[in-house]
Amino acid sequence: KADITLDDKEVPSPVIKGVAQVSKDQQFKAMMLFALIFAAQGFVVNAMAIHVLSLFETLGMSAGAAMLAGALIGPSQVAARLIELIFGRTLSAMGLGLITMGLFPVALAVPLVLPPTFVTAFIFGLIYGASAGLSTIARGVMPYELFGAEGYGRRLGLLSAPSLIAKAFAPAAIAIVIDAKGPVIALLCCVAIAMLALSATIALDRTVRASR
């Protein structure tokens, strides 16, 4: 993502140069927010990967509708990545993050507010898959743009650690909630965690703006 000319006066964008957008005094706060965002998102994604079919069937969806919801997630991920590749040239890392985390709670709320039909399954699969697909791009691009190229690999490893821990515990934690309180409460918990990820993304965006 750079503005390239044919002469020697090429001016690379900050993304290519690896210039940090977050000032040094704000970097610790920004890194903690980033870690929280993707730990929360990773928790829900791993929980849903295991429980989506059983959750939807328990909510009253037919087995076919529940399978449709799960089957659409993969194609929607690919489609969202292609759209970002084609049209996302001018989209900032924070813009991508806000879109990704904005779609996340919306998708999870769909089966709670709409009747358990094939249409609901279709809408969920499209929105949830798009959010999941864009999140893989955002997770790699945001640390580079926000914190710069220096120490990128080490920083990304550190920031990924909370997400990996959250992913490991997520399926068992949501299974316990389903068993104790039922599928509606389990999905509400997922929506609440997704809203936490969105709130942290908004806070991170404000932190980045304050650094400029």
mmCIF file of C-alpha atoms in Angstrom:
data_model
loop_
_atom_site.group_PDB
_atom_site.id
_atom_site.type_symbol
_atom_site.label_atom_id
_atom_site.label_comp_id
_atom_site.label_asym_id
_atom_site.label_seq_id
_atom_site.Cartn_x
_atom_site.Cartn_y
_atom_site.Cartn_z
ATOM 1 C CA LYS A 1 0.000 0.000 0.000
ATOM 2 C CA ALA A 2 2.245 2.752 -1.274
ATOM 3 C CA ASP A 3 2.080 5.695 -3.672
ATOM 4 C CA ILE A 4 4.597 4.686 -6.339
ATOM 5 C CA THR A 5 5.846 6.885 -9.191
ATOM 6 C CA LEU A 6 8.126 6.108 -12.141
ATOM 7 C CA ASP A 7 10.820 8.603 -11.156
ATOM 8 C CA ASP A 8 13.162 8.821 -8.182
ATOM 9 C CA LYS A 9 10.747 10.893 -6.136
ATOM 10 C CA GLU A 10 8.755 8.020 -4.783
ATOM 11 C CA VAL A 11 7.309 8.769 -1.372
ATOM 12 C CA PRO A 12 6.511 5.513 0.450
ATOM 13 C CA SER A 13 3.510 5.403 2.729
ATOM 14 C CA PRO A 14 4.016 4.933 6.505
ATOM 15 C CA VAL A 15 2.985 1.294 6.093
ATOM 16 C CA ILE A 16 5.929 0.558 3.792
ATOM 17 C CA LYS A 17 8.377 2.571 5.860
ATOM 18 C CA GLY A 18 7.196 0.884 9.042
ATOM 19 C CA VAL A 19 6.818 4.167 10.907
ATOM 20 C CA ALA A 20 4.909 3.795 14.172
ATOM 21 C CA GLN A 21 1.631 5.711 14.382
ATOM 22 C CA VAL A 22 1.497 5.450 18.178
ATOM 23 C CA SER A 23 3.827 7.640 20.211
ATOM 24 C CA LYS A 24 6.205 5.922 22.622
ATOM 25 C CA ASP A 25 4.355 7.191 25.698
ATOM 26 C CA GLN A 26 1.119 5.643 24.394
ATOM 27 C CA GLN A 27 2.544 2.350 23.128
ATOM 28 C CA PHE A 28 2.061 0.288 26.288
ATOM 29 C CA LYS A 29 -1.601 1.308 26.538
ATOM 30 C CA ALA A 30 -2.120 0.636 22.834
ATOM 31 C CA MET A 31 -0.472 -2.779 23.050
ATOM 32 C CA MET A 32 -2.641 -3.788 26.020
ATOM 33 C CA LEU A 33 -5.764 -2.737 24.125
ATOM 34 C CA PHE A 34 -4.647 -4.653 21.038
ATOM 35 C CA ALA A 35 -4.003 -7.775 23.113
ATOM 36 C CA LEU A 36 -7.443 -7.442 24.748
ATOM 37 C CA ILE A 37 -9.178 -7.023 21.378
ATOM 38 C CA PHE A 38 -7.820 -10.202 19.860
ATOM 39 C CA ALA A 39 -7.977 -12.226 23.072
ATOM 40 C CA ALA A 40 -11.712 -11.456 23.287
ATOM 41 C CA GLN A 41 -12.218 -12.074 19.577
ATOM 42 C CA GLY A 42 -10.200 -15.291 19.669
ATOM 43 C CA PHE A 43 -12.157 -16.577 22.660
ATOM 44 C CA VAL A 44 -15.489 -16.223 20.874
ATOM 45 C CA VAL A 45 -14.234 -17.509 17.512
ATOM 46 C CA ASN A 46 -12.864 -20.710 19.031
ATOM 47 C CA ALA A 47 -15.971 -21.214 21.158
ATOM 48 C CA MET A 48 -18.248 -20.787 18.153
ATOM 49 C CA ALA A 49 -16.107 -23.074 16.007
ATOM 50 C CA ILE A 50 -16.910 -25.924 18.390
ATOM 51 C CA HIS A 51 -20.442 -25.085 19.510
ATOM 52 C CA VAL A 52 -22.123 -23.209 16.634
ATOM 53 C CA LEU A 53 -24.109 -26.173 15.304
ATOM 54 C CA SER A 54 -25.298 -27.428 18.678
ATOM 55 C CA LEU A 55 -26.103 -23.883 19.846
ATOM 56 C CA PHE A 56 -28.261 -23.134 16.844
ATOM 57 C CA GLU A 57 -30.084 -26.451 16.976
ATOM 58 C CA THR A 58 -30.818 -25.906 20.670
ATOM 59 C CA LEU A 59 -32.194 -22.457 19.802
ATOM 60 C CA GLY A 60 -34.699 -24.129 17.486
ATOM 61 C CA MET A 61 -32.974 -24.119 14.107
ATOM 62 C CA SER A 62 -33.274 -27.198 11.956
ATOM 63 C CA ALA A 63 -30.139 -29.253 11.452
ATOM 64 C CA GLY A 64 -30.028 -28.068 7.836
ATOM 65 C CA ALA A 65 -30.196 -24.378 8.787
ATOM 66 C CA ALA A 66 -27.523 -24.813 11.461
ATOM 67 C CA MET A 67 -25.272 -26.568 8.941
ATOM 68 C CA LEU A 68 -25.879 -23.745 6.442
ATOM 69 C CA ALA A 69 -24.733 -21.193 9.023
ATOM 70 C CA GLY A 70 -21.533 -23.136 9.636
ATOM 71 C CA ALA A 71 -20.923 -23.862 5.944
ATOM 72 C CA LEU A 72 -21.183 -20.201 4.912
ATOM 73 C CA ILE A 73 -18.500 -19.009 7.320
ATOM 74 C CA GLY A 74 -15.552 -20.235 5.229
ATOM 75 C CA PRO A 75 -16.699 -18.801 1.869
ATOM 76 C CA SER A 76 -17.639 -15.515 3.548
ATOM 77 C CA GLN A 77 -14.137 -15.266 5.016
ATOM 78 C CA VAL A 78 -12.590 -15.651 1.564
ATOM 79 C CA ALA A 79 -15.035 -13.199 -0.023
ATOM 80 C CA ALA A 80 -14.335 -10.555 2.646
ATOM 81 C CA ARG A 81 -10.581 -10.909 2.134
ATOM 82 C CA LEU A 82 -10.970 -10.528 -1.631
ATOM 83 C CA ILE A 83 -13.119 -7.415 -1.197
ATOM 84 C CA GLU A 84 -10.528 -5.938 1.168
ATOM 85 C CA LEU A 85 -7.758 -6.757 -1.302
ATOM 86 C CA ILE A 86 -9.578 -5.039 -4.162
ATOM 87 C CA PHE A 87 -11.156 -2.070 -2.422
ATOM 88 C CA GLY A 88 -9.171 -1.690 0.805
ATOM 89 C CA ARG A 89 -6.203 0.230 -0.586
ATOM 90 C CA THR A 90 -7.158 3.466 1.138
ATOM 91 C CA LEU A 91 -8.446 1.821 4.311
ATOM 92 C CA SER A 92 -6.283 2.378 7.378
ATOM 93 C CA ALA A 93 -5.390 -0.381 9.810
ATOM 94 C CA MET A 94 -7.648 1.149 12.448
ATOM 95 C CA GLY A 95 -10.453 1.509 9.918
ATOM 96 C CA LEU A 96 -10.138 -2.178 9.118
ATOM 97 C CA GLY A 97 -10.105 -3.033 12.820
ATOM 98 C CA LEU A 98 -13.236 -0.991 13.519
ATOM 99 C CA ILE A 99 -15.141 -2.607 10.647
ATOM 100 C CA THR A 100 -14.032 -6.076 11.733
ATOM 101 C CA MET A 101 -14.989 -5.680 15.371
ATOM 102 C CA GLY A 102 -18.157 -3.779 14.487
ATOM 103 C CA LEU A 103 -19.445 -6.717 12.445
ATOM 104 C CA PHE A 104 -18.542 -9.182 15.202
ATOM 105 C CA PRO A 105 -21.274 -8.502 17.827
ATOM 106 C CA VAL A 106 -23.835 -7.837 15.083
ATOM 107 C CA ALA A 107 -23.311 -11.342 13.695
ATOM 108 C CA LEU A 108 -23.591 -12.966 17.116
ATOM 109 C CA ALA A 109 -26.785 -11.071 17.908
ATOM 110 C CA VAL A 110 -28.512 -12.238 14.692
ATOM 111 C CA PRO A 111 -29.659 -15.663 16.011
ATOM 112 C CA LEU A 112 -30.867 -14.019 19.218
ATOM 113 C CA VAL A 113 -33.096 -11.393 17.593
ATOM 114 C CA LEU A 114 -34.302 -13.196 14.444
ATOM 115 C CA PRO A 115 -36.387 -16.373 14.205
ATOM 116 C CA PRO A 116 -34.507 -19.686 13.809
ATOM 117 C CA THR A 117 -34.869 -19.961 10.014
ATOM 118 C CA PHE A 118 -32.655 -20.546 6.985
ATOM 119 C CA VAL A 119 -32.634 -16.782 6.347
ATOM 120 C CA THR A 120 -31.255 -16.160 9.832
ATOM 121 C CA ALA A 121 -28.617 -18.833 9.305
ATOM 122 C CA PHE A 122 -27.680 -17.239 5.972
ATOM 123 C CA ILE A 123 -27.366 -13.733 7.454
ATOM 124 C CA PHE A 124 -25.308 -15.023 10.384
ATOM 125 C CA GLY A 125 -22.941 -16.975 8.133
ATOM 126 C CA LEU A 126 -22.293 -13.988 5.866
ATOM 127 C CA ILE A 127 -21.663 -11.407 8.597
ATOM 128 C CA TYR A 128 -19.774 -13.681 10.977
ATOM 129 C CA GLY A 129 -17.618 -15.089 8.184
ATOM 130 C CA ALA A 130 -16.787 -11.591 6.918
ATOM 131 C CA SER A 131 -15.742 -10.497 10.406
ATOM 132 C CA ALA A 132 -13.601 -13.598 10.911
ATOM 133 C CA GLY A 133 -11.973 -13.215 7.512
ATOM 134 C CA LEU A 134 -11.085 -9.557 7.992
ATOM 135 C CA SER A 135 -9.787 -10.209 11.510
ATOM 136 C CA THR A 136 -6.921 -12.334 10.185
ATOM 137 C CA ILE A 137 -5.777 -9.385 8.062
ATOM 138 C CA ALA A 138 -6.259 -6.853 10.848
ATOM 139 C CA ARG A 139 -4.326 -8.982 13.339
ATOM 140 C CA GLY A 140 -1.229 -8.867 11.127
ATOM 141 C CA VAL A 141 -1.510 -5.338 9.725
ATOM 142 C CA MET A 142 -2.462 -3.382 12.834
ATOM 143 C CA PRO A 143 0.729 -4.045 14.891
ATOM 144 C CA TYR A 144 2.889 -3.106 11.894
ATOM 145 C CA GLU A 145 1.085 0.160 11.208
ATOM 146 C CA LEU A 146 0.530 1.146 14.829
ATOM 147 C CA PHE A 147 3.871 0.194 16.370
ATOM 148 C CA GLY A 148 6.258 0.210 13.413
ATOM 149 C CA ALA A 149 8.523 -2.330 11.748
ATOM 150 C CA GLU A 150 11.200 -2.447 14.446
ATOM 151 C CA GLY A 151 10.724 -5.566 16.572
ATOM 152 C CA TYR A 152 7.580 -6.492 14.652
ATOM 153 C CA GLY A 153 8.011 -10.274 14.940
ATOM 154 C CA ARG A 154 8.765 -10.248 18.664
ATOM 155 C CA ARG A 155 5.966 -7.788 19.362
ATOM 156 C CA LEU A 156 3.443 -9.814 17.367
ATOM 157 C CA GLY A 157 4.427 -12.936 19.304
ATOM 158 C CA LEU A 158 3.905 -11.198 22.634
ATOM 159 C CA LEU A 159 0.586 -9.735 21.545
ATOM 160 C CA SER A 160 -0.618 -13.129 20.318
ATOM 161 C CA ALA A 161 0.004 -14.901 23.633
ATOM 162 C CA PRO A 162 -3.216 -13.725 25.398
ATOM 163 C CA SER A 163 -5.243 -14.705 22.337
ATOM 164 C CA LEU A 164 -3.788 -18.209 22.301
ATOM 165 C CA ILE A 165 -4.587 -18.669 26.002
ATOM 166 C CA ALA A 166 -8.145 -17.394 25.512
ATOM 167 C CA LYS A 167 -8.657 -19.710 22.543
ATOM 168 C CA ALA A 168 -7.483 -22.702 24.563
ATOM 169 C CA PHE A 169 -10.040 -22.177 27.345
ATOM 170 C CA ALA A 170 -12.951 -20.923 25.227
ATOM 171 C CA PRO A 171 -14.651 -24.186 24.146
ATOM 172 C CA ALA A 172 -14.702 -25.617 27.668
ATOM 173 C CA ALA A 173 -15.818 -22.322 29.219
ATOM 174 C CA ILE A 174 -18.761 -21.899 26.848
ATOM 175 C CA ALA A 175 -19.684 -25.582 27.247
ATOM 176 C CA ILE A 176 -19.958 -25.009 31.002
ATOM 177 C CA VAL A 177 -22.194 -21.973 30.429
ATOM 178 C CA ILE A 178 -24.412 -23.895 27.999
ATOM 179 C CA ASP A 179 -24.783 -26.752 30.463
ATOM 180 C CA ALA A 180 -25.509 -24.474 33.413
ATOM 181 C CA LYS A 181 -27.559 -21.658 31.858
ATOM 182 C CA GLY A 182 -28.542 -22.728 28.347
ATOM 183 C CA PRO A 183 -27.755 -21.571 24.795
ATOM 184 C CA VAL A 184 -29.301 -18.106 25.046
ATOM 185 C CA ILE A 185 -27.116 -17.110 27.994
ATOM 186 C CA ALA A 186 -24.093 -18.654 26.270
ATOM 187 C CA LEU A 187 -24.716 -16.566 23.145
ATOM 188 C CA LEU A 188 -25.329 -13.459 25.255
ATOM 189 C CA CYS A 189 -21.947 -14.059 26.900
ATOM 190 C CA CYS A 190 -20.370 -14.240 23.448
ATOM 191 C CA VAL A 191 -22.105 -11.010 22.411
ATOM 192 C CA ALA A 192 -20.852 -9.304 25.587
ATOM 193 C CA ILE A 193 -17.278 -10.438 24.912
ATOM 194 C CA ALA A 194 -17.583 -9.269 21.293
ATOM 195 C CA MET A 195 -18.792 -5.875 22.550
ATOM 196 C CA LEU A 196 -15.737 -5.774 24.813
ATOM 197 C CA ALA A 197 -13.548 -6.303 21.729
ATOM 198 C CA LEU A 198 -15.371 -3.507 19.896
ATOM 199 C CA SER A 199 -15.091 -1.134 22.875
ATOM 200 C CA ALA A 200 -11.363 -1.834 23.139
ATOM 201 C CA THR A 201 -11.003 -1.154 19.391
ATOM 202 C CA ILE A 202 -12.724 2.215 19.779
ATOM 203 C CA ALA A 203 -10.438 3.018 22.723
ATOM 204 C CA LEU A 204 -7.407 1.993 20.646
ATOM 205 C CA ASP A 205 -8.553 4.247 17.799
ATOM 206 C CA ARG A 206 -8.802 7.176 20.214
ATOM 207 C CA THR A 207 -5.333 6.382 21.542
ATOM 208 C CA VAL A 208 -3.920 6.413 18.010
ATOM 209 C CA ARG A 209 -5.634 9.727 17.246
ATOM 210 C CA ALA A 210 -4.249 11.224 20.466
ATOM 211 C CA SER A 211 -0.733 10.287 19.309
ATOM 212 C CA ARG A 212 -0.974 12.366 16.125
#
